[in-house]
Coordinates of C-alpha atoms in Angstrom, one line a residue:
X4 CA 102.9 89.0 73.3
X5 CA 106.5 90.0 72.5
X6 CA 108.1 93.5 74.1
X7 CA 107.1 96.1 71.1
X8 CA 103.5 95.1 70.8
X9 CA 103.0 96.0 75.6
X10 CA 105.5 99.4 75.3
X11 CA 103.3 100.0 72.3
X12 CA 100.5 99.1 74.8
X13 CA 102.1 100.9 77.7
X14 CA 102.2 103.9 75.5
X15 CA 98.5 103.9 75.2
X16 CA 97.6 104.3 78.5
X17 CA 100.0 106.5 78.2
X18 CA 98.6 109.1 76.4
X19 CA 95.2 108.2 77.4
X20 CA 96.3 108.9 80.4
X21 CA 97.7 112.3 79.1
X22 CA 94.6 113.2 77.4
X23 CA 92.9 112.9 80.1
X24 CA 95.0 114.8 82.2
X25 CA 95.3 117.5 79.7
X26 CA 91.7 118.0 80.0
X27 CA 91.7 119.3 83.6
X28 CA 90.3 122.5 84.1
X29 CA 92.3 125.2 85.4
X30 CA 90.1 127.2 87.4
X31 CA 89.0 130.3 85.9
X32 CA 89.7 132.1 89.0
X33 CA 93.5 131.7 88.1
X34 CA 93.0 134.9 85.8
X35 CA 95.8 134.3 83.2
X36 CA 95.0 135.6 79.6
X37 CA 94.6 132.8 77.3
X38 CA 97.2 134.7 74.8
X39 CA 99.7 133.4 77.6
X40 CA 98.8 129.8 78.2
X41 CA 99.4 128.9 74.5
X42 CA 102.5 130.4 75.1
X43 CA 103.3 128.7 77.4
X44 CA 102.1 125.6 76.2
X45 CA 103.6 126.9 72.9
X46 CA 106.8 126.8 74.5
X47 CA 107.2 123.3 77.2
X48 CA 106.1 121.6 73.8
X49 CA 109.1 122.5 72.0
X50 CA 111.1 122.0 74.6
X51 CA 110.0 118.5 75.3
X52 CA 109.9 117.8 71.4
X53 CA 113.9 118.5 72.0
X54 CA 114.9 116.7 75.5
X55 CA 112.9 114.2 74.0
X56 CA 115.3 113.5 70.3
X57 CA 118.0 114.0 72.4
X58 CA 116.7 111.1 74.7
X59 CA 115.6 109.1 71.5
X60 CA 119.2 109.8 69.2
X61 CA 120.9 108.6 72.7
X62 CA 118.9 105.6 72.8
X63 CA 120.3 104.7 69.0
X64 CA 116.3 105.7 67.5
X65 CA 115.2 108.6 64.9
X66 CA 113.0 111.0 65.4
X67 CA 109.6 110.3 65.3
X68 CA 108.6 109.0 67.7
X69 CA 110.4 111.1 69.9
X70 CA 108.4 114.6 68.5
X71 CA 105.1 113.0 69.7
X72 CA 106.1 112.0 73.0
X73 CA 107.7 115.3 72.9
X74 CA 104.7 117.6 72.2
X75 CA 102.7 115.4 75.0
X76 CA 105.3 115.1 77.1
X77 CA 105.7 118.9 76.6
X78 CA 102.3 120.0 77.2
X79 CA 101.0 117.9 80.1
X80 CA 103.7 119.7 81.5
X81 CA 102.7 122.9 80.1
X82 CA 99.5 122.0 81.9
X83 CA 100.7 121.1 84.7
X84 CA 102.5 124.2 85.8
X85 CA 99.9 125.8 85.0
X86 CA 97.6 124.4 87.4
X87 CA 100.1 124.7 90.1
X88 CA 100.1 128.2 89.8
X89 CA 96.3 128.6 90.7
X90 CA 95.2 130.1 93.6
X91 CA 93.6 126.6 95.1
X92 CA 94.3 124.7 97.7
X93 CA 96.1 121.4 96.7
X94 CA 96.7 122.6 93.1
X95 CA 100.6 121.6 93.7
X96 CA 100.3 118.4 94.1
X97 CA 97.9 118.1 91.2
X98 CA 100.4 120.2 88.9
X99 CA 104.1 118.1 90.1
X100 CA 102.0 114.7 89.7
X101 CA 101.0 115.6 86.5
X102 CA 104.4 117.4 85.6
X103 CA 106.2 114.1 86.2
X104 CA 103.5 112.0 84.1
X105 CA 104.5 114.1 81.7
X106 CA 108.1 113.2 81.9
X107 CA 108.2 110.8 82.4
X108 CA 106.1 110.6 78.7
X109 CA 109.4 112.8 77.4
X110 CA 112.6 110.7 79.3
X111 CA 110.9 107.0 77.8
X112 CA 111.6 107.6 74.7
X113 CA 113.5 106.4 72.2
X114 CA 112.9 103.0 74.7
X115 CA 111.2 99.7 75.7
X116 CA 110.3 100.3 79.3
X117 CA 108.1 103.3 80.7
X118 CA 108.8 104.3 84.0
X119 CA 106.4 106.6 85.6
X120 CA 107.8 108.8 88.1
X121 CA 105.5 109.9 91.4
X122 CA 107.4 112.6 93.2
X123 CA 106.7 113.2 96.6
X124 CA 109.0 115.4 98.9
X125 CA 112.6 114.6 97.6
X126 CA 111.2 110.7 96.6
X127 CA 110.4 109.6 94.3
X128 CA 108.2 106.6 93.7
X129 CA 108.0 104.8 89.9
X130 CA 105.9 102.6 88.1
X131 CA 107.4 100.3 85.2
X132 CA 106.2 99.0 82.3
X133 CA 103.0 99.1 84.7
X134 CA 103.4 96.8 86.6
X135 CA 107.4 97.1 88.6
X136 CA 107.1 99.1 91.7
X137 CA 110.7 100.7 92.6
X138 CA 111.3 104.2 94.2
X139 CA 114.5 106.5 94.5
X140 CA 115.5 109.6 96.8
X141 CA 116.6 112.7 95.1
X142 CA 120.2 113.3 98.4
X143 CA 121.2 117.1 98.2
X144 CA 116.7 117.9 98.9
X145 CA 116.7 115.2 101.2
X146 CA 119.6 116.3 103.1
X147 CA 118.1 120.3 103.2
X148 CA 114.8 119.0 104.5
X149 CA 116.1 117.1 107.1
X150 CA 118.6 120.1 107.8
X151 CA 115.4 122.4 107.5
X152 CA 113.0 120.3 109.8
X153 CA 116.0 121.2 112.9
X154 CA 116.7 124.2 112.1
X155 CA 115.5 126.4 115.0
X156 CA 114.3 129.3 112.4
X157 CA 112.3 127.1 111.0
X158 CA 108.3 124.3 111.0
X159 CA 107.2 122.4 108.7
X160 CA 104.1 123.2 107.9
X161 CA 102.4 119.8 107.0
X162 CA 99.1 121.1 105.4
X163 CA 100.7 123.7 102.9
X164 CA 103.3 121.0 102.3
X165 CA 100.3 118.3 101.4
X166 CA 99.2 121.0 99.0
X167 CA 101.7 122.2 97.0
X168 CA 103.6 118.0 96.9
X169 CA 106.8 119.4 99.0
X170 CA 108.1 119.7 102.0
X171 CA 107.0 123.6 102.8
X172 CA 108.4 125.3 105.9
X173 CA 108.0 128.7 108.0
X174 CA 110.7 131.3 108.4
X175 CA 110.6 132.4 111.5
X176 CA 111.9 135.1 109.3
X177 CA 109.6 139.2 108.1
X178 CA 111.3 138.4 104.8
X179 CA 113.8 135.6 103.8
X180 CA 117.3 137.1 102.3
X181 CA 118.3 136.0 99.1
X182 CA 120.8 136.8 96.6
X183 CA 118.3 138.3 94.2
X184 CA 117.2 140.7 97.4
X185 CA 114.5 140.7 99.6
X186 CA 112.0 137.9 99.4
X187 CA 108.5 136.9 101.2
X188 CA 109.1 132.9 100.1
X189 CA 111.9 131.0 98.1
X190 CA 112.6 127.3 96.6
X191 CA 115.3 126.3 97.6
X192 CA 116.5 121.8 97.3
X193 CA 112.8 121.1 95.8
X194 CA 111.5 122.8 98.4
X195 CA 109.8 125.4 99.9
X196 CA 109.9 128.5 102.6
X197 CA 108.1 131.2 103.8
X198 CA 108.6 134.5 105.5
X199 CA 106.4 135.5 108.3
X200 CA 105.4 138.7 105.8
X201 CA 103.8 136.0 102.9
X202 CA 101.3 134.4 105.9
X203 CA 100.2 138.9 107.0
X204 CA 96.5 138.5 105.4
X205 CA 96.4 135.3 103.8
X206 CA 93.9 133.2 105.2
X207 CA 95.9 131.2 105.8
X208 CA 97.6 129.4 102.0
X209 CA 100.1 132.8 101.1
X210 CA 99.7 133.3 97.3
X211 CA 103.3 133.4 96.4
X212 CA 102.9 129.8 97.5
X213 CA 101.1 129.5 94.1
X214 CA 104.4 131.4 92.2
X215 CA 105.8 129.0 94.0
X216 CA 104.9 125.6 93.0
X217 CA 105.5 127.3 89.5
X218 CA 109.6 126.6 90.7
X219 CA 109.1 123.7 92.4
X220 CA 107.6 122.0 88.8
X221 CA 110.8 123.3 86.1
X222 CA 113.5 121.7 89.2
X223 CA 111.8 118.3 88.8
X224 CA 112.3 118.9 84.8
X225 CA 116.0 119.5 85.2
X226 CA 116.4 117.2 87.7
X227 CA 114.3 114.7 86.4
X228 CA 114.6 115.1 82.0
X229 CA 118.4 116.6 82.2
X230 CA 120.2 116.2 84.9
X231 CA 120.3 112.7 87.2
X232 CA 120.6 110.8 84.2
X233 CA 123.4 112.9 83.4
X234 CA 125.4 112.3 87.0
X235 CA 124.3 109.0 87.6
X236 CA 125.5 108.2 83.6
X237 CA 128.9 109.3 85.1
X238 CA 129.0 107.4 88.6
X239 CA 127.7 103.8 86.8
X240 CA 131.0 104.0 85.1
X241 CA 132.3 102.6 89.2
X242 CA 131.2 100.0 91.4
X243 CA 130.4 102.3 94.3
X244 CA 128.5 104.3 91.7
X245 CA 126.6 101.8 90.7
X246 CA 125.4 100.6 93.2
X247 CA 124.7 103.9 95.0
X248 CA 122.6 105.3 92.0
X249 CA 120.4 101.6 92.5
X250 CA 118.2 104.3 94.3
X251 CA 120.0 106.9 95.2
X252 CA 120.3 110.4 93.5
X253 CA 122.6 113.0 94.4
X254 CA 121.7 115.3 93.7
X255 CA 124.5 117.9 93.0
X256 CA 124.9 118.1 89.8
X257 CA 121.1 119.5 89.1
X258 CA 122.2 121.8 91.7
X259 CA 125.4 123.0 89.9
X260 CA 122.9 124.0 87.3
X261 CA 120.6 125.7 89.3
X262 CA 123.2 127.8 90.4
X263 CA 124.5 128.3 87.5
X264 CA 121.9 129.9 85.4
X265 CA 121.2 132.4 88.2
X266 CA 124.4 133.5 88.0
X267 CA 124.8 133.9 84.6
X268 CA 121.3 135.3 84.0
X269 CA 120.2 138.8 85.8
X270 CA 117.1 137.8 87.8
X271 CA 114.7 140.1 85.3
X272 CA 115.9 137.9 82.3
X273 CA 115.4 135.2 84.0
X274 CA 113.4 132.1 82.0
X275 CA 112.0 129.9 84.7
X276 CA 111.1 133.4 87.4
X277 CA 109.3 134.7 83.9
X278 CA 107.0 132.1 83.7
X279 CA 106.5 132.3 87.3
X280 CA 105.3 135.5 87.4
X281 CA 103.7 135.4 84.1
X282 CA 100.8 132.1 85.5
X283 CA 100.5 134.3 89.1
X284 CA 99.8 137.8 87.3
X285 CA 97.0 139.1 89.8
X286 CA 98.7 137.3 93.3
X287 CA 99.5 140.1 95.6
X288 CA 102.9 138.5 96.6

């Protein structure tokens, strides 16, 4: 069987899985209006098409495959964020893996290989062409998780970490001091930190967690589809760089993009904040 036919088989499998993922019912108690959901799907689909087109052109291919890959991948990402924002235990984990599948469809545009990613915390498990397993670690995310794990003011919450598919830490402070003011929760370096006040009347799972789940998925997209590939392209120009990037993403470029965007765009005008709030409109946090 030719490589092209094998690729077609892998693509068909991905499409079938994606259709099933899109069919997963989002809990009705999330209480998000249908128009908001449709708009969010449309925006993510458009971003997916744009990103897949860049990937395809960079690999010397055209737009035809990139458009449908971008549409399918982007819509899957949109559904994933709506799932992650839904108030049920495990929504973050399910949404994150769904989002990773959508990102994989997009970043495979123009390539003869399809790499499915399964992120858990700072670690990314990979399945290449349905038969070869690999792994990667985001060094910046891992360092942040280690620092918070040994800090005297934060403790890891293993149950909430499982629910979100990334490290969730409880902070001893009543509220978190952020650049945007006081907050009950914050997403940082692919992880989540929750203040003591976030648990008041929460019944164990704070509502703000679902808001931060969306930010985790947004950061995954920036890192996996944009920043980390550019960073690897730069580092791979040297022998040492190629050894580093074999299994490690430094993660500094993604951090820089985040800092630049947050520094330029006011909090109330940030599209990523608007999306997270739109998908969690009736959560009291």
